[in-house]
Short mmCIF file of C-alpha atoms and ligand atoms in Angstrom, two decimals:
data_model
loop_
_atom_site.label_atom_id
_atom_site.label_comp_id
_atom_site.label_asym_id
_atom_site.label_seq_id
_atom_site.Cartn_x
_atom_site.Cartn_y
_atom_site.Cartn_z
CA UNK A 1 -19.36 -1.50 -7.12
CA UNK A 2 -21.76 -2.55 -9.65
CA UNK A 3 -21.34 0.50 -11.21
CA UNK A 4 -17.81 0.01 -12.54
CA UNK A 5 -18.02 -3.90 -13.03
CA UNK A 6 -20.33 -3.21 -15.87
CA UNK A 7 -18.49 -0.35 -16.89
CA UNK A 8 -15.49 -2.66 -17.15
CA UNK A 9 -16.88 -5.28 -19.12
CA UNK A 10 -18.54 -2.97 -21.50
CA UNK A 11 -15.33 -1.10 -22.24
CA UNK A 12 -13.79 -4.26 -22.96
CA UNK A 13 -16.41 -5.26 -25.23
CA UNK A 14 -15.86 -2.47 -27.00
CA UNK A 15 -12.57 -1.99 -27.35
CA UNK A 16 -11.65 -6.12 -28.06
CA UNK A 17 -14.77 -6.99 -29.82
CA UNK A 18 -15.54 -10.04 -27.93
CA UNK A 19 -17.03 -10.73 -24.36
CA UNK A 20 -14.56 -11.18 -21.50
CA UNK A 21 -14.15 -15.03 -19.66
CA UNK A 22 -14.57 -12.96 -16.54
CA UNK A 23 -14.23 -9.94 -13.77
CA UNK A 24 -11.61 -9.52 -11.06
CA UNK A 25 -10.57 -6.80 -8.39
CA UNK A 26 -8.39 -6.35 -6.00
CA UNK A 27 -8.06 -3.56 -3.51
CA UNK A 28 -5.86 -0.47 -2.17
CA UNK A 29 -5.02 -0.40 0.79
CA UNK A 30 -4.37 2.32 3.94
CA UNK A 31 -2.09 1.27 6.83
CA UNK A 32 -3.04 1.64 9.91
CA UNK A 33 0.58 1.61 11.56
CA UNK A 34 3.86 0.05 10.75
CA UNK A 35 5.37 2.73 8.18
CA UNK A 36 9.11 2.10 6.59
CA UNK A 37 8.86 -0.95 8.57
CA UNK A 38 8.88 -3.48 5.95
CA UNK A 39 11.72 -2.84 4.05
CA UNK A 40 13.16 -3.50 7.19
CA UNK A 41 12.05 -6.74 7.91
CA UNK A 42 9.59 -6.04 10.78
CA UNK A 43 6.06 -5.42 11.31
CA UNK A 44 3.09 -3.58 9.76
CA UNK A 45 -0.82 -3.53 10.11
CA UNK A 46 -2.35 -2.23 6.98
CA UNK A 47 -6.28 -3.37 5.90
CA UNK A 48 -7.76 -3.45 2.58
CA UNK A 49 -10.34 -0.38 2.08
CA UNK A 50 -13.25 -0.31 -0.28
CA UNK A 51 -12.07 0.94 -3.41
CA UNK A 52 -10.61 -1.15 -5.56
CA UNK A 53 -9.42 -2.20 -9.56
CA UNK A 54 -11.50 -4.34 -11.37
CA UNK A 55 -10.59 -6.10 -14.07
CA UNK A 56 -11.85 -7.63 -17.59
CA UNK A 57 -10.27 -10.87 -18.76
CA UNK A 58 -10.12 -12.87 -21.69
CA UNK A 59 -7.66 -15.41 -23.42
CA UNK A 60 -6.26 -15.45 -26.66
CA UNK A 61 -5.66 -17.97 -29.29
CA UNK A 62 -2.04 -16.83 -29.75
CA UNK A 63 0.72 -15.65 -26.84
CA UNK A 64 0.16 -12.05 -27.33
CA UNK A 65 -0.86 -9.93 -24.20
CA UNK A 66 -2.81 -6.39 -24.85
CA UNK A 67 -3.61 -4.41 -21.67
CA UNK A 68 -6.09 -1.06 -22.12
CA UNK A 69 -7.51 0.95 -18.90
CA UNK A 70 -9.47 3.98 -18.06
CA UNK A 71 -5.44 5.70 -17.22
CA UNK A 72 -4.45 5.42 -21.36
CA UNK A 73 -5.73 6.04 -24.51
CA UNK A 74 -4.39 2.97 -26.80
CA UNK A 75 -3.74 -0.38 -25.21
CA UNK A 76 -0.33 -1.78 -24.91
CA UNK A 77 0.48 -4.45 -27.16
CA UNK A 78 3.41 -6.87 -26.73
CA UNK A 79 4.12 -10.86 -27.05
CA UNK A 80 4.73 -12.62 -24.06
CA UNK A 81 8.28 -13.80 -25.41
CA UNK A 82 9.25 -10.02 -25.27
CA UNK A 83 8.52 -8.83 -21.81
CA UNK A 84 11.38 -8.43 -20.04
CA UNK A 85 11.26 -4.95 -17.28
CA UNK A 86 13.07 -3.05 -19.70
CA UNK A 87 10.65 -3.31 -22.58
CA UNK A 88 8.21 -1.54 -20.60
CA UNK A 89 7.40 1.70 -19.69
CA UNK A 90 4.51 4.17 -18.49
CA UNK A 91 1.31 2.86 -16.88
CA UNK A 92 1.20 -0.54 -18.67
CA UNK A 93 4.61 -1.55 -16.57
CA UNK A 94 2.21 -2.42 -13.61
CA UNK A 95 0.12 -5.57 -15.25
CA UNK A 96 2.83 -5.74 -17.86
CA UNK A 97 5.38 -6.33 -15.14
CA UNK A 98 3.19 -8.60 -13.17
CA UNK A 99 2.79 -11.01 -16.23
CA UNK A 100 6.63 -11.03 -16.27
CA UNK A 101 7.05 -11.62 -13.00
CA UNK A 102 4.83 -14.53 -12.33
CA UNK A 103 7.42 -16.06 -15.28
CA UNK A 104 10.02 -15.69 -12.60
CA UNK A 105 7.77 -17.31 -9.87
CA UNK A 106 7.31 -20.51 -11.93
CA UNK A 107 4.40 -19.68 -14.67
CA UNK A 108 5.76 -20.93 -18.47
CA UNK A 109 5.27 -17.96 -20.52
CA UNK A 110 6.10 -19.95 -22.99
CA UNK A 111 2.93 -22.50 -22.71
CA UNK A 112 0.27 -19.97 -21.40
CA UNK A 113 -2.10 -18.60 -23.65
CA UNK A 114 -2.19 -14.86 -24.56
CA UNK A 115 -4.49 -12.59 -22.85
CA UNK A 116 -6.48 -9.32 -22.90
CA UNK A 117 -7.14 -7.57 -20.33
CA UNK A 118 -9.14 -3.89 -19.81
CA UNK A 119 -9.01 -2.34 -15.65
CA UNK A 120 -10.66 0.66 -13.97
CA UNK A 121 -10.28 1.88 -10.27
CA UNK A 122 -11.97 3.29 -8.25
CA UNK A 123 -8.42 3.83 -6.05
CA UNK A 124 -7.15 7.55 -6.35
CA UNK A 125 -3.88 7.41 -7.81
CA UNK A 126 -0.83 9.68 -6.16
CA UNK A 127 -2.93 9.39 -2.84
CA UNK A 128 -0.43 7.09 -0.55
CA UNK A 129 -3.69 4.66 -1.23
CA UNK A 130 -1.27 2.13 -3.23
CA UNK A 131 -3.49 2.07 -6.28
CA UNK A 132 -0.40 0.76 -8.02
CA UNK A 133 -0.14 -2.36 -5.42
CA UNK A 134 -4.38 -2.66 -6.17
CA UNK A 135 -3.32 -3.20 -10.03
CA UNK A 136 -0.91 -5.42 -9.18
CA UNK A 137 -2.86 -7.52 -6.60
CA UNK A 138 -5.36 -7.70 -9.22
CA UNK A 139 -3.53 -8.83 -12.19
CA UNK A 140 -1.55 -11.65 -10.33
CA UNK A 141 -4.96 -13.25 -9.07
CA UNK A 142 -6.79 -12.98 -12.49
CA UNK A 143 -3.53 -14.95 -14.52
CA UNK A 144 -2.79 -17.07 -11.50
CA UNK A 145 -6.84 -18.36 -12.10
CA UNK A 146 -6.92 -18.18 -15.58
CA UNK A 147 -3.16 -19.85 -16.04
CA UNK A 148 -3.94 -22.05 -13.20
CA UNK A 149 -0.45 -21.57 -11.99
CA UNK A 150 -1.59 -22.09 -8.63
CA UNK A 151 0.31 -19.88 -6.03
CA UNK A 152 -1.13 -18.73 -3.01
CA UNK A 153 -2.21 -15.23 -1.70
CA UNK A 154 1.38 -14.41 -0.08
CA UNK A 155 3.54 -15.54 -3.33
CA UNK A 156 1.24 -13.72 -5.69
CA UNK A 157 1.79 -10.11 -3.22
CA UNK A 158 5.68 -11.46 -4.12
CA UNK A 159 4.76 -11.50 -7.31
CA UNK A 160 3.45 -7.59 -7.40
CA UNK A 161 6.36 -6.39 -5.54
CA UNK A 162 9.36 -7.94 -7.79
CA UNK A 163 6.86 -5.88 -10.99
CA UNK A 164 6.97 -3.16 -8.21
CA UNK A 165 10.81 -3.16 -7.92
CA UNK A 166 11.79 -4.17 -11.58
CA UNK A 167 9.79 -3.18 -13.92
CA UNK A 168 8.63 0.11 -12.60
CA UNK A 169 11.50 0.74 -10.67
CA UNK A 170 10.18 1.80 -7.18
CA UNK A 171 12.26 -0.25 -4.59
CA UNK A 172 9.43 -0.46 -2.23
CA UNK A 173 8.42 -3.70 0.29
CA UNK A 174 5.95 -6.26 0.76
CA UNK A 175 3.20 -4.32 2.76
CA UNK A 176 1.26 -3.02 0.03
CA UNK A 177 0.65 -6.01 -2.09
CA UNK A 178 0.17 -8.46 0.93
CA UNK A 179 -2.77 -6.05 2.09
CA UNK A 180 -4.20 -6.14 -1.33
CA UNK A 181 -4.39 -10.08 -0.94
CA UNK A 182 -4.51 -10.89 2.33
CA UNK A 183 -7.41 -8.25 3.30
CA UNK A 184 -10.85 -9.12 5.35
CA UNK A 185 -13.77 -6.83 6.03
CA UNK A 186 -13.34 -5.07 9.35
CA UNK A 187 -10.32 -6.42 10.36
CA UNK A 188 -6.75 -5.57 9.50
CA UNK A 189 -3.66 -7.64 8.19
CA UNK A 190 -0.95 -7.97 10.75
CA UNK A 191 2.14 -9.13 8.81
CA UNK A 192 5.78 -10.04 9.75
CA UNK A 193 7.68 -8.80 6.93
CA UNK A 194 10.64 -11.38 7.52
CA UNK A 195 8.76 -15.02 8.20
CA UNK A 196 6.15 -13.22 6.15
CA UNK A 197 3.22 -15.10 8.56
CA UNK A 198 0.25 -13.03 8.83
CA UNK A 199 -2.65 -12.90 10.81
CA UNK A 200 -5.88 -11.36 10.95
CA UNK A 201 -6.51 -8.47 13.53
CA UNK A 202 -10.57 -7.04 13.88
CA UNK A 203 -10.97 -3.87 14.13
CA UNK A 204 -14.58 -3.47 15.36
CA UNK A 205 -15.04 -0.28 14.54
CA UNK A 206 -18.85 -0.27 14.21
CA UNK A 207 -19.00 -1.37 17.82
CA UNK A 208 -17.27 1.47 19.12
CA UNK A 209 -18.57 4.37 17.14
CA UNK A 210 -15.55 4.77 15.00
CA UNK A 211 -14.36 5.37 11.44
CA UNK A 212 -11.53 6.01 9.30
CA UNK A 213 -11.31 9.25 7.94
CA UNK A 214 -8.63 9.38 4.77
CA UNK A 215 -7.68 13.05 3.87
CA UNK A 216 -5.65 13.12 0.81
CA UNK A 217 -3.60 16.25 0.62
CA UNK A 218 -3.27 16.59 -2.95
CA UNK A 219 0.67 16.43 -2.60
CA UNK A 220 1.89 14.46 -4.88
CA UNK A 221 4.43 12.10 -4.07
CA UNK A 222 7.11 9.57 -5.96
CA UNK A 223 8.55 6.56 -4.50
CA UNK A 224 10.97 5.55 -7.62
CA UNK A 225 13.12 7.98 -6.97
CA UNK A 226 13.97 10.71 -4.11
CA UNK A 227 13.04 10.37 -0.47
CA UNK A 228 11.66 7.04 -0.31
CA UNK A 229 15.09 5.95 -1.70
CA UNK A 230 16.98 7.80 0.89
CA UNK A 231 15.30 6.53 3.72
CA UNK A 232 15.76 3.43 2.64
CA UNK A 233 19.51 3.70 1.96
CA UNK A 234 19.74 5.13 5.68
CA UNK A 235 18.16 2.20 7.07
CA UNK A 236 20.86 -0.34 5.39
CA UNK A 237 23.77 1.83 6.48
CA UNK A 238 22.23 1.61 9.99
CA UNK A 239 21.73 -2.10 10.15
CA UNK A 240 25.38 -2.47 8.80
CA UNK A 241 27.34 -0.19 11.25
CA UNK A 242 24.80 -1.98 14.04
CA UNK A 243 26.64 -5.31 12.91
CA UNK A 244 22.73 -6.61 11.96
CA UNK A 245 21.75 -7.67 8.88
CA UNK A 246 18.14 -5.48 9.22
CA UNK A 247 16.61 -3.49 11.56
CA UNK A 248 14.51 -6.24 12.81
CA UNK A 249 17.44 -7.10 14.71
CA UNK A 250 17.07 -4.29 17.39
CA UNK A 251 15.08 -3.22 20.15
CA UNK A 252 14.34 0.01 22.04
CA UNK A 253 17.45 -1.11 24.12
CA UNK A 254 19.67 -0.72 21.47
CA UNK A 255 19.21 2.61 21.06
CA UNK A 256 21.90 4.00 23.44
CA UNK A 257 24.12 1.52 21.61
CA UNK A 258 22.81 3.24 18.48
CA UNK A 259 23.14 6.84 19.81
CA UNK A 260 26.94 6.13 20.04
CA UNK A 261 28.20 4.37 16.89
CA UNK A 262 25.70 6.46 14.47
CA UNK A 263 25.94 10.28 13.03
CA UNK A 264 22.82 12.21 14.00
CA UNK A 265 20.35 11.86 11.12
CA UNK A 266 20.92 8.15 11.18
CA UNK A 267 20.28 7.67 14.27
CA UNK A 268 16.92 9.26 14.18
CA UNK A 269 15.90 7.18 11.03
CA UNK A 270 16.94 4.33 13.24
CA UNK A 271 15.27 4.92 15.85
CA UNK A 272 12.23 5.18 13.88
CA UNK A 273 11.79 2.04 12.77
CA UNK A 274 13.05 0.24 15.50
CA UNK A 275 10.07 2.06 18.09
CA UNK A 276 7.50 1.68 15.15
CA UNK A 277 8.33 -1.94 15.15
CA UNK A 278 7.52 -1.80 18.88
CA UNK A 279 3.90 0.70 18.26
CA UNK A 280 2.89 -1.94 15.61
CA UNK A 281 3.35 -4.67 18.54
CA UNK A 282 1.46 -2.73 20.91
CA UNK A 283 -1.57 -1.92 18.86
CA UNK A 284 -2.41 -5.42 17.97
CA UNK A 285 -2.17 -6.17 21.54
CA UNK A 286 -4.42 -3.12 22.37
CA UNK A 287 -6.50 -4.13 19.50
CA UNK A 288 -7.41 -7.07 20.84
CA UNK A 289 -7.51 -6.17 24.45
CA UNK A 290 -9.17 -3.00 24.50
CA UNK A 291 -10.44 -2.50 21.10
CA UNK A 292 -9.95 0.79 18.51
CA UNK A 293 -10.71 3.30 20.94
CA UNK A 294 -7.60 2.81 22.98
CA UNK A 295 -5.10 2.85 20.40
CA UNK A 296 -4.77 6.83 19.64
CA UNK A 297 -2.06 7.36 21.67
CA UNK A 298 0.40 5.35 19.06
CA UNK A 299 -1.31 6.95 15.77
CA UNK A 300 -0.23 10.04 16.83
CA UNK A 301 3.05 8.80 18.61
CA UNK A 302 3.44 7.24 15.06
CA UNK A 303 3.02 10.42 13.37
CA UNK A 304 5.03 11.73 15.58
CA UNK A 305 7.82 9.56 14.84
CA UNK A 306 7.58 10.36 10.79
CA UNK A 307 7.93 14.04 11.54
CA UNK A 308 11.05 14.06 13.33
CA UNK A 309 13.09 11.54 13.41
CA UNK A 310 12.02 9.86 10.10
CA UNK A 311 11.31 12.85 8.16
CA UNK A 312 9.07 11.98 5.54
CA UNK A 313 6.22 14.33 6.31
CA UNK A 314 5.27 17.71 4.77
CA UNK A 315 3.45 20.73 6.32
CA UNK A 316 -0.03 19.61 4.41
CA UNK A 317 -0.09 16.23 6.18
CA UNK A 318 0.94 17.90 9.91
CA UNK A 319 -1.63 19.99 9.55
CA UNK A 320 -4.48 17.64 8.72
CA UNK A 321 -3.57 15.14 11.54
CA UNK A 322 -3.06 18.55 14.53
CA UNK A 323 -6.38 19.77 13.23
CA UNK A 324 -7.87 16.05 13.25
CA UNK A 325 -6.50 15.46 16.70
CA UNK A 326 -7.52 18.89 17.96
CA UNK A 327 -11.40 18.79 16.64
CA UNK A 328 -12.10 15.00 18.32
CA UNK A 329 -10.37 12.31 16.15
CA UNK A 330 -9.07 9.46 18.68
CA UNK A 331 -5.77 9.79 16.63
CA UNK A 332 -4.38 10.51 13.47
CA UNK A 333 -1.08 9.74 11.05
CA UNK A 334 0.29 10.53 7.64
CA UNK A 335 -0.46 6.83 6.27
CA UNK A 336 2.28 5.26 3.32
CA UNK A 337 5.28 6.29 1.94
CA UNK A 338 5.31 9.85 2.73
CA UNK A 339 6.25 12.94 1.21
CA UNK A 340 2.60 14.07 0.45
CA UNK A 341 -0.29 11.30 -0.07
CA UNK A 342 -2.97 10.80 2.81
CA UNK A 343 -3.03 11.25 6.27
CA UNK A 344 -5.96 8.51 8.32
CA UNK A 345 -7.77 9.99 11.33
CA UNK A 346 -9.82 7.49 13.42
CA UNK A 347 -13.09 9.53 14.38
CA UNK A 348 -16.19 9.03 16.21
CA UNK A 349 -18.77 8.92 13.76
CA UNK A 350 -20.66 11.87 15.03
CA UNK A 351 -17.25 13.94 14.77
CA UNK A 352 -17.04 13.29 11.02
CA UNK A 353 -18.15 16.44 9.34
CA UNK A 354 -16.89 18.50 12.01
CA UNK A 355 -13.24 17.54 11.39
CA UNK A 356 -14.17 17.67 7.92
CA UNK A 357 -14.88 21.67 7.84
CA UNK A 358 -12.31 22.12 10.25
CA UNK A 359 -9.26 20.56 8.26
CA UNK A 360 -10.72 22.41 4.97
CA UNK A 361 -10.60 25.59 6.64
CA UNK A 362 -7.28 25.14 8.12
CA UNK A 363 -5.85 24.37 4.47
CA UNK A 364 -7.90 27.53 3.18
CA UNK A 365 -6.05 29.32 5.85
CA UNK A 366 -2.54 28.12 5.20
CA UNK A 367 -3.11 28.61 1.57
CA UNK A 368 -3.09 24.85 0.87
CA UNK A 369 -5.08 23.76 -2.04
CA UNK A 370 -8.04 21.93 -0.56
CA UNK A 371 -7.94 18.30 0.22
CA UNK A 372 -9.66 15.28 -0.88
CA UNK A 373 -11.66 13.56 2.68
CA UNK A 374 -13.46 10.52 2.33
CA UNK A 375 -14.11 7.59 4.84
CA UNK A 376 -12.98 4.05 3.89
CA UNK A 377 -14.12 0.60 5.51
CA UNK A 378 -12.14 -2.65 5.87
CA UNK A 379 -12.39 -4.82 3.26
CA UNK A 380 -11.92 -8.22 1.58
CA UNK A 381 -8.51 -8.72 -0.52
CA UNK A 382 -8.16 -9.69 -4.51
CA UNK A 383 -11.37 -11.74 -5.62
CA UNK A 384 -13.13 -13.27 -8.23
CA UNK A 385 -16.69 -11.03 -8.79
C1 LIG B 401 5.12 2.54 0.35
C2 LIG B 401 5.75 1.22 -0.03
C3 LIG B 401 5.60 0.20 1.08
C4 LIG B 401 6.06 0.75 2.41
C5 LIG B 401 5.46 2.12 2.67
C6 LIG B 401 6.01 2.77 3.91
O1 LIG B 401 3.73 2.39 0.46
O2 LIG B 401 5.17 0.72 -1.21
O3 LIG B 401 6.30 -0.98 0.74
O4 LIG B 401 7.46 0.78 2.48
O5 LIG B 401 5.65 3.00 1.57
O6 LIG B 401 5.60 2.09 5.03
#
């Protein structure tokens, strides 16, 4: 990480002419289970993985905020009177929308001092890797330092998903943002998306031989408009002809119920969420009890779940988690929003690069462009460096 800390404050030298007050980062994040859960009120178990954005910070003598990156050529210029989610656009509506959205969670944009700030990541974008949430994550804990406004690690992921919703326009949850805060090395975040109470799950990995394996399929994917919407909108119309006001609200034994009252398609999508709820449940349990190596049966039952009754998966992502689970992986999923982006495998370590040649030369075959594979650890949420 060195690497791009330095690169970060030299770039912001450069292009502001002074020194910056300081670094921050914050990471992206994979889940591990728990997809189109949150929306829904119910349960997810993402961690933090080891590439992150880092940020260069430093305060102004006049209520102006500029925000440059590595993803634009100019910086974005614009008083802090003016922001309001319409005004902005482009990449710059991430930290932009942040700043305006910490206004509506108490901070007086009015008293606070202007700001400039210059970020870099090391997070592919349009991977499912939520380098958008790592932006986020990492804006809200700079200002909420520098402003001193302070909220804690759960109201600042808040804070990134009402930028999220408004100012971009993606009408995504609260799992992305709360793993970008709330991560620890080796362990995952086990959150409650309706009391919001989290807690912290290991994963011990390293102790049993294992490792994530992320393969990014190079399908690009949108959640601001399309599918993601859709799903979404299926979910609500569930809950309401259920009689509940989420999906929380039912178990696996309301499915026949569910079976009855709902057309087809809904069905499925509720039945989805309401046995991933449950798989999310059982893996902590099997986490703890049993460790990693036991919980491949609900990866792929998860997976399995996203291809046919949720339907957010594509023929890139099937095939990299059959030829993961065929070549040794303990299990495998499609990990995020869906529609393209990543798939995880969990693989013993000395099964690595053989499920690495394997998946390219199943893509080769299929005449998919070739993925992107990398391994990621567990790490620590937003800091200081
Ligand atoms: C995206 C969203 C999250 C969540 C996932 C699906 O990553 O940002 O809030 O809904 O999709 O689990």
């Amino acid at each position: 990480m060195s690497d791009i800390r330095d690169e970060v404050a030299e770039n912001f030298t450069e292009i502001y002419g002074y020194e910056p007050t300081g670094l921050w980062s914050a990471p992206g994040r994979v889940n591990l289970i728990g997809e189109h859960t949150d929306y829904n009120e119910g349960f997810v178990l993402p961690f933090a993985i080891n590439r992150r954005t880092v940020l260069a910070l430093g305060i102004r003598d006049d209520a102006v905020v500029r925000v440059g990156s590595s993803f634009a050529d100019e910086a974005a210029e614009i008083a802090l009177a003016e922001l309001t989610p319409d005004a902005l656009d482009g990449w710059s509506a991430y930290p932009l929308g942040v700043i305006w959205a910490l206004g509506q969670f108490g901070a007086d944009l009015a008293a606070v001092p202007g700001v400039d700030i210059y970020l870099e990541s090391t997070v592919p974008v349009g991977a499912g890797l939520s380098s958008s949430a790592a932006i986020e994550s990492s804006v809200a804990f700079a200002l909420n330092e520098v402003w001193q406004l302070g909220l804690d690690r759960q109201t600042l992921a808040k804070v990134g998903q009402l930028a999220e919703n408004k100012a971009v326009g993606a009408p995504t949850g609260i799992m992305d943002q709360s793993a970008s805060l709330l991560g620890q090395a080796d362990a995952a975040v086990f959150l409650d998306c309706r009391s919001l109470e989290s807690a912290v799950v290991p994963l011990g990995l390293a102790a049993a031989g294992l490792e994530f394996l992320v393969i990014d399929t190079g399908v690009a994917h949108e959640h601001a408009t399309g599918g993601y919407r859709a799903r979404r909108d299926s979910c609500e119309r569930g809950a309401a002809a259920m009689g509940v006001p989420s999906l929380r609200h039912l178990t696996v034994d309301d499915l026949e119920r569910a079976r009855e009252i709902l057309d087809d398609e809904t069905f499925r999508r509720v039945r989805h969420v309401v046995t991933e709820d449950q798989r999310v449940l059982e893996t902590v349990r099997v986490l703890r009890e049993s460790g990693p190596l036991a919980i491949g049966d609900l990866l792929d039952a998860s997976h399995a779940s996203m291809r046919d009754d949720f339907e957010i998966s594509v023929p890139e992502l099937d095939l990299a988690v059959e030829t993961a689970q065929a070549n040794g992986a303990i299990g495998a999923r499609m990990t995020g929003g869906g529609f393209g982006g990543s798939a995880i495998a969990l693989v013993p370590t000395d099964a690595i690069s053989r499920i690495q040649v394997a998946i390219d030369g199943a893509f080769a075959e299929h005449g998919f462009g070739q993925p992107t594979m990398f391994v990621v650890t567990a790490s620590n949420g937003a800091n200081r460096e």
